[in-house]
Coordinates of C-alpha atoms in Angstrom, one line a residue:
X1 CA 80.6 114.4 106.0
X2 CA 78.9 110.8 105.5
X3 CA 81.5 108.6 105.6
X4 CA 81.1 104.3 105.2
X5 CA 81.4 101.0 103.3
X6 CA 78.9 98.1 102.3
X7 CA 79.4 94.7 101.2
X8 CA 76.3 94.5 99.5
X9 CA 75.7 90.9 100.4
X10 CA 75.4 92.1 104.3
X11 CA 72.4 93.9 104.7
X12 CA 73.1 94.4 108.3
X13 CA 75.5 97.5 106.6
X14 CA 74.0 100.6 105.5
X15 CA 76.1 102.4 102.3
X16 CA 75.4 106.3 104.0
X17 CA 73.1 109.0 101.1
X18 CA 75.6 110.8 99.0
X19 CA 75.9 114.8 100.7
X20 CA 76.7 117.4 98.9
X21 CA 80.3 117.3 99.3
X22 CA 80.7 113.8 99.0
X23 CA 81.1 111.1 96.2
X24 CA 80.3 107.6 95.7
X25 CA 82.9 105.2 94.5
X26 CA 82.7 101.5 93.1
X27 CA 85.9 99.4 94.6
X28 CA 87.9 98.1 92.1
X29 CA 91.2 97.7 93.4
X30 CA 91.7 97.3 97.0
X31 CA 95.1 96.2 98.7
X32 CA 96.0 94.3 102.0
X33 CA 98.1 96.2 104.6
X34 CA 99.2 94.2 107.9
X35 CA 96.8 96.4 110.2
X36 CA 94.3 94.7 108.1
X37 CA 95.8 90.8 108.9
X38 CA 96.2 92.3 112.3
X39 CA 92.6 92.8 113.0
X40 CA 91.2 90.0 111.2
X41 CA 93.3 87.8 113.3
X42 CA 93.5 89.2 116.4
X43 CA 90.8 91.9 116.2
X44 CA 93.1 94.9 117.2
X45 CA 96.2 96.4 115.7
X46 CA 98.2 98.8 118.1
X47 CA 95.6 100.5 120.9
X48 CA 92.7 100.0 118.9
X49 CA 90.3 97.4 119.2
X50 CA 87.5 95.7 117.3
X51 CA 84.4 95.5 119.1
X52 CA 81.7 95.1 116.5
X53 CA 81.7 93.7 113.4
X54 CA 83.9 95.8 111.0
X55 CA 84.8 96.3 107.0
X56 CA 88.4 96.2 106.2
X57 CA 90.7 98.0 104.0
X58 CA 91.7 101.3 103.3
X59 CA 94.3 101.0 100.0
X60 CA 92.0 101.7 97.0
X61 CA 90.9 103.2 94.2
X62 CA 87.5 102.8 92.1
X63 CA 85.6 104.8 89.5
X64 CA 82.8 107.2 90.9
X65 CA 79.3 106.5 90.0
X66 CA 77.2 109.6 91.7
X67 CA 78.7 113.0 92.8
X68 CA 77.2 115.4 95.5
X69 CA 75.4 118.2 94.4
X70 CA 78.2 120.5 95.2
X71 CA 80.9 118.7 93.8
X72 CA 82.3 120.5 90.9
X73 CA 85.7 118.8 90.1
X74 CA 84.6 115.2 89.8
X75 CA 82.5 113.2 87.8
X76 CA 80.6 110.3 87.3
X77 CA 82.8 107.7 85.2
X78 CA 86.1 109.1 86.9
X79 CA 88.7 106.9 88.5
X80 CA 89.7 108.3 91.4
X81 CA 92.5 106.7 94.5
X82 CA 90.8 107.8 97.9
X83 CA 93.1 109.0 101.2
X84 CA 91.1 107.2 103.6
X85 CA 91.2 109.7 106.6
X86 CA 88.8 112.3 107.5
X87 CA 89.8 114.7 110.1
X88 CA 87.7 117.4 111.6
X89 CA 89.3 120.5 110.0
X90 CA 88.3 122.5 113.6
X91 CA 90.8 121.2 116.1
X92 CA 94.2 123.1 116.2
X93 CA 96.7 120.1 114.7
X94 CA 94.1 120.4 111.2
X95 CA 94.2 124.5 111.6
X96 CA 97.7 124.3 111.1
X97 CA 98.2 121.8 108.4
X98 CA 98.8 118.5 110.4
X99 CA 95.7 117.2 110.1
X100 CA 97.0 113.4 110.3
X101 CA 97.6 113.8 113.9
X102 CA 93.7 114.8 114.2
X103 CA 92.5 113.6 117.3
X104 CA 89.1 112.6 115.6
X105 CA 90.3 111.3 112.4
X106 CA 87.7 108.3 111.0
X107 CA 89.8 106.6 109.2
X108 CA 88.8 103.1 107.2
X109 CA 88.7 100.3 108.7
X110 CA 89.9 101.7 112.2
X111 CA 87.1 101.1 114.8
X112 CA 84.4 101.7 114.9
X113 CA 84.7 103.0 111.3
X114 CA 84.3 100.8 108.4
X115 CA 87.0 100.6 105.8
X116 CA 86.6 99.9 102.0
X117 CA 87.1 96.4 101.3
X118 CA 83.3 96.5 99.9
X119 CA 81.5 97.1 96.5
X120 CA 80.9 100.9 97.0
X121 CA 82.0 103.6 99.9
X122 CA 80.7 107.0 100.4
X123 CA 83.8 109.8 100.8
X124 CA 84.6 113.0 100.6
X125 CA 84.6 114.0 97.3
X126 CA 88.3 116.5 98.1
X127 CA 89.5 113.0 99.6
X128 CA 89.4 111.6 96.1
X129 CA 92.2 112.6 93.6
X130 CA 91.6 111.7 90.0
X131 CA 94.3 108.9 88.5
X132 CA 96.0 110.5 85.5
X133 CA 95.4 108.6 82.2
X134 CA 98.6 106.6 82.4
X135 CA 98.2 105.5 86.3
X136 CA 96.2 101.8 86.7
X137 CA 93.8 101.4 89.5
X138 CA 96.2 99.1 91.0
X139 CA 98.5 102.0 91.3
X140 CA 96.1 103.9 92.8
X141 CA 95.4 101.7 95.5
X142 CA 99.0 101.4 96.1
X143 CA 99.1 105.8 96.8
X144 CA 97.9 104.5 100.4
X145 CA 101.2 102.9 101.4
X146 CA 103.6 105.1 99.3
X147 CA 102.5 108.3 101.1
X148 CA 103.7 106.1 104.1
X149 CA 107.2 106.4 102.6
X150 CA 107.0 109.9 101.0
X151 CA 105.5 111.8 104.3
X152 CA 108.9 109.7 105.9
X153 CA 110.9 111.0 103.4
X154 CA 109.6 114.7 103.9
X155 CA 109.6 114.4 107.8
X156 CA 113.6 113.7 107.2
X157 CA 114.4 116.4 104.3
X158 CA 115.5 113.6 102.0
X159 CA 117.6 115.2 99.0
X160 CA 120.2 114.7 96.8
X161 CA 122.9 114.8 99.4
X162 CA 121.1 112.4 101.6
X163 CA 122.6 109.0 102.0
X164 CA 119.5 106.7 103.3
X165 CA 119.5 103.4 105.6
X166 CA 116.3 101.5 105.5
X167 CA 115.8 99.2 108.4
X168 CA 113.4 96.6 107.0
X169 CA 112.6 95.3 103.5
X170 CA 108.9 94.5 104.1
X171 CA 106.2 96.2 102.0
X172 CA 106.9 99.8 103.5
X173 CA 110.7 99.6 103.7
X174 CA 110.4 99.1 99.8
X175 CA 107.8 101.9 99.4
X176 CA 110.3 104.3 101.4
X177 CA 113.3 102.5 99.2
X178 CA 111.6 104.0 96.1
X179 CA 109.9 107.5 97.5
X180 CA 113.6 108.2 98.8
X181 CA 115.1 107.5 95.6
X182 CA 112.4 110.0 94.0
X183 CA 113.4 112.4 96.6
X184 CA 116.7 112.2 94.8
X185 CA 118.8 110.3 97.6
X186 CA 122.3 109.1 95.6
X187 CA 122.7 106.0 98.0
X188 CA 120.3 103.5 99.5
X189 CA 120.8 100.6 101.6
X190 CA 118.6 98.3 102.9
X191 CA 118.8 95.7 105.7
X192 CA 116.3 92.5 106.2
X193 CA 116.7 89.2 107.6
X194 CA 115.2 87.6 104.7
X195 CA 117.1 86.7 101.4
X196 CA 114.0 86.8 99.4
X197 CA 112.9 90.1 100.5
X198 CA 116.5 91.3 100.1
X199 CA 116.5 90.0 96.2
X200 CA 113.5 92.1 95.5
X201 CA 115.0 95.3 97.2
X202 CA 118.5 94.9 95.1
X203 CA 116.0 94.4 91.7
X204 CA 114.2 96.9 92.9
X205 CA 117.0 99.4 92.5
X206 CA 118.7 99.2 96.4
X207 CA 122.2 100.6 95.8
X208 CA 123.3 97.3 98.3
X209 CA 121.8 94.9 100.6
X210 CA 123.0 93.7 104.2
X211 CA 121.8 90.7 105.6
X212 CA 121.0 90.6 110.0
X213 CA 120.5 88.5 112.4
X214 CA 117.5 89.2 114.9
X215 CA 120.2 88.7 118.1
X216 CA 120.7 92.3 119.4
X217 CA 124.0 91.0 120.4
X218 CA 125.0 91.4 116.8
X219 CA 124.6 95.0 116.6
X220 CA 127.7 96.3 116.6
X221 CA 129.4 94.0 114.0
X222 CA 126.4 94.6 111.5
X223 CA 127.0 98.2 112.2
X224 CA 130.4 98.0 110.6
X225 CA 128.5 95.9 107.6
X226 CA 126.4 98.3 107.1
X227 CA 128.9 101.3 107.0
X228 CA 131.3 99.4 104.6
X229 CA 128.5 98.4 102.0
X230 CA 126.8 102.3 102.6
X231 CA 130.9 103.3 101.7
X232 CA 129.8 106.5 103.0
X233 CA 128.2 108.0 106.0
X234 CA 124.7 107.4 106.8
X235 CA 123.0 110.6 107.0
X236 CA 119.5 109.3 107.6
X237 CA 118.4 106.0 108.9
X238 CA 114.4 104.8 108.4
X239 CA 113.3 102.1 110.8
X240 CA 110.9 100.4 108.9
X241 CA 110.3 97.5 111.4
X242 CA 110.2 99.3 115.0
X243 CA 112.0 97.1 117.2
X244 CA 114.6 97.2 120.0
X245 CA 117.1 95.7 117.4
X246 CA 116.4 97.9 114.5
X247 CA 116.0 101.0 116.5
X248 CA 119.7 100.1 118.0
X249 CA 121.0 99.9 114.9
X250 CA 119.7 102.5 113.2
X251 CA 121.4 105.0 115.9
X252 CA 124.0 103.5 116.1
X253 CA 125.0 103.4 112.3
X254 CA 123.5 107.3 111.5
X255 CA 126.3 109.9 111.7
X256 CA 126.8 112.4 114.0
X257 CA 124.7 114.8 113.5
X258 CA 122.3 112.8 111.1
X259 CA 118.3 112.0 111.9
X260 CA 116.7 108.5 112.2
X261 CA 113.1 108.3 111.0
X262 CA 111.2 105.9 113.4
X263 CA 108.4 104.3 110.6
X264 CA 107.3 100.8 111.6
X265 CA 105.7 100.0 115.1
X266 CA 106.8 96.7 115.7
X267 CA 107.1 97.5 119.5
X268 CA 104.6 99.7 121.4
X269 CA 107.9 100.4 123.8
X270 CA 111.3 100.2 122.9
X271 CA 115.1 99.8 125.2
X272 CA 117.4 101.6 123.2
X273 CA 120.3 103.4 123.4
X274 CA 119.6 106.6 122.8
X275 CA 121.9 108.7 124.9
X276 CA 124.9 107.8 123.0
X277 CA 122.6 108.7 120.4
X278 CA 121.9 112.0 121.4
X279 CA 125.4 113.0 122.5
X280 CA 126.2 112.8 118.6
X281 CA 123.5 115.0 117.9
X282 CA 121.3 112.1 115.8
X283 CA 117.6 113.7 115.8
X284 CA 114.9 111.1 116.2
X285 CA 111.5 112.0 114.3
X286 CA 108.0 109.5 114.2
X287 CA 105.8 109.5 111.7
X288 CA 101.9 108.8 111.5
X289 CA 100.1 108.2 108.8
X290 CA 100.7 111.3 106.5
X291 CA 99.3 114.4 105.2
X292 CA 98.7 116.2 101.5
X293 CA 100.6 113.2 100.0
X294 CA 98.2 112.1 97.5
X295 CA 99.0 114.7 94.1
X296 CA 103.0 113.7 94.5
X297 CA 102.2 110.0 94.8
X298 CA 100.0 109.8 91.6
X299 CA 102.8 112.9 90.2
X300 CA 105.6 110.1 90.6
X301 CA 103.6 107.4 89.1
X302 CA 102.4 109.2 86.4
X303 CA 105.9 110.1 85.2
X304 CA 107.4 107.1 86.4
X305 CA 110.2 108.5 88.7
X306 CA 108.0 105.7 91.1
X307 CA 107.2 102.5 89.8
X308 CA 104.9 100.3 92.2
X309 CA 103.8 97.7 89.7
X310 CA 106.5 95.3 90.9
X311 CA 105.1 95.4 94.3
X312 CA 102.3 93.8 93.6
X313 CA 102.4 90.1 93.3
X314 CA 99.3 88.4 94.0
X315 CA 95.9 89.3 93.0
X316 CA 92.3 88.1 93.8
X317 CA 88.6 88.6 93.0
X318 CA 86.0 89.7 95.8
X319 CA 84.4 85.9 96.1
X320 CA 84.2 84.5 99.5
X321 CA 86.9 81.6 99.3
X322 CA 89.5 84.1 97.3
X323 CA 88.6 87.2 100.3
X324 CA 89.8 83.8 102.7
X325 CA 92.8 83.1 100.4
X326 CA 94.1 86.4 99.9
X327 CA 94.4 87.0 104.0
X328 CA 95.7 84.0 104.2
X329 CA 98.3 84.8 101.5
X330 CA 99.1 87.9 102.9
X331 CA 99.7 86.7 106.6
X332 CA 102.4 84.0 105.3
X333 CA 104.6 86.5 104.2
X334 CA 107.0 85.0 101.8
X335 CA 107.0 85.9 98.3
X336 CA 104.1 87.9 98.9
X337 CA 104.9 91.8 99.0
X338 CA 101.4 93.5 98.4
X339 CA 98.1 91.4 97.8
X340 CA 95.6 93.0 95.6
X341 CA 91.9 92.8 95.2
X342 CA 90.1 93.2 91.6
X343 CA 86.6 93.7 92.3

């Protein structure tokens, strides 16, 4: 399957032919995600490292403009939000359905592959899911990080008898905030170290907010915070942040018996205490990425049980200068949840 990106004003990159299977899409709304700060910064996020010059993004959505000749379900003038990972469908993890942990995934704007921050990509055309009538582009874009949140949610057998602790009111806390309330989860509390980003979880329908420190000595006593505003037991704990702190406190607060949901990856390794941890019984499960996610995302926005609108709150054009701004927006932090490009 062909699989790239072009900026058309870089003819050093090729936009692949069309195959039979594939589809070609025009950008039109593309979103920032920190791996994509990460690497324009620093030129590697995690383990993976840029070593040639690379197109970034991989949150979008934009209306197809020539099908493959064997795509039947798809047409030219369709909107369409793409999952941006192609696994090999041979090895044994995609044989048995977890074809996210594909050890050959090409997946944008990953190296070496190029992502979709660009006028027009070529994907696979069973990659790209059609945007009901009442679902924006801009919503479509934003499918990419809400699977985040709704493979967590799965992974932990969120219900309506699940009370949920979210470590972390950044851009994927909030997404998992609103995919566990879909799920059906009676009581959500999240935690931050930021005010602002605290105000936007309680508007955004957080049950309560607790406000931490980032001293690990603090734990404990934020512990009992967190209990007494949750009024309940904590049955599962996301750590949306991934660090020795919130990992600490998300065991320790979970119930006996109750599962924590590592989700951010703020640490590559962690010190944590997880054998009082495991003498309660609390199961630890990772995610990565996520897998046949797409179809409930665009389910939930199209009858509103998810609303992502509020999450965006900047938006630029595709000009040089507003590309510079926008990264540069996005890397502050701030008021700045999710930045969004109109192409």
């Amino acid at each position: 399957m062909a699989c790239g990106s072009q900026h058309s004003q870089n003819p050093t990159l090729q936009t692949p032919s069309t195959g039979p299977h594939d589809v070609r899409v025009r950008m039109k709304a593309v979103g920032i995600c920190g791996s994509d700060v990460h690497y324009l910064k620093t030129l590697k996020c995690a383990h993976f490292v840029v070593e040639e010059p690379m197109v970034i993004g991989h949150e979008c959505a934009g209306v197809i403009e020539e099908v493959g000749s064997d795509v039947k379900y798809l047409v030219v003038g369709d909107r369409v939000a793409l999952e941006p990972g192609i696994s090999c469908w041979r090895c044994d993890l995609c044989k048995t359905g977890s074809y996210n942990l594909c050890p050959e995934m090409k997946f944008f704007a990953t190296p070496p592959v190029h992502g979709s921050l660009a006028n027009q990509i070529v994907h696979p055309a069973d990659l790209c899911f059609k945007l009901p009538d009442n679902v924006s582009l801009e919503e479509g874009a934003m499918c990419e990080p809400l699977s985040v949140g709704i493979h967590a949610c799965r992974r932990a057998d969120i219900g309506p008898e699940t009370n949920v602790l979210i470590m972390g009111a950044g851009p994927i806390g909030l997404v998992t905030m609103l995919s566990a309330r879909a799920f059906g989860a009676p009581r959500v509390i999240i935690v931050d170290v930021d005010d602002n980003r605290l105000a936007i979880a309680k508007n955004l329908g957080a049950d309560d907010v607790v406000k931490v420190s980032i001293d690990i000595k603090d734990v404990s006593k934020e512990v009992v915070e967190i209990q007494k505003a949750m009024g309940t037991a904590v049955d599962v704990t996301f750590d949306c942040a991934g660090f020795n702190k919130t990992m600490s406190t998300a065991l320790s607060a979970t119930r006996s018996g109750g599962k924590v949901c590592l989700v951010g990856m703020g640490h590559n390794e962690m010190t944590v205490p997880l054998t009082p941890a495991a003498a309660r019984e609390v199961d630890v499960v990772g995610i990565f990425r996520y897998k046949n996610t797409w179809p409930l995302c665009l389910e939930f926005l199209r009858t509103g049980k998810i609303d992502v609108k509020p999450l965006i709150t900047h938006r630029f054009g595709f000009s040089q200068k507003e590309v510079e701004d926008a990264f540069e927006t996005s890397a502050r932090g701030g008021s700045a949840i999710k930045v969004m490009f109109n192409l």
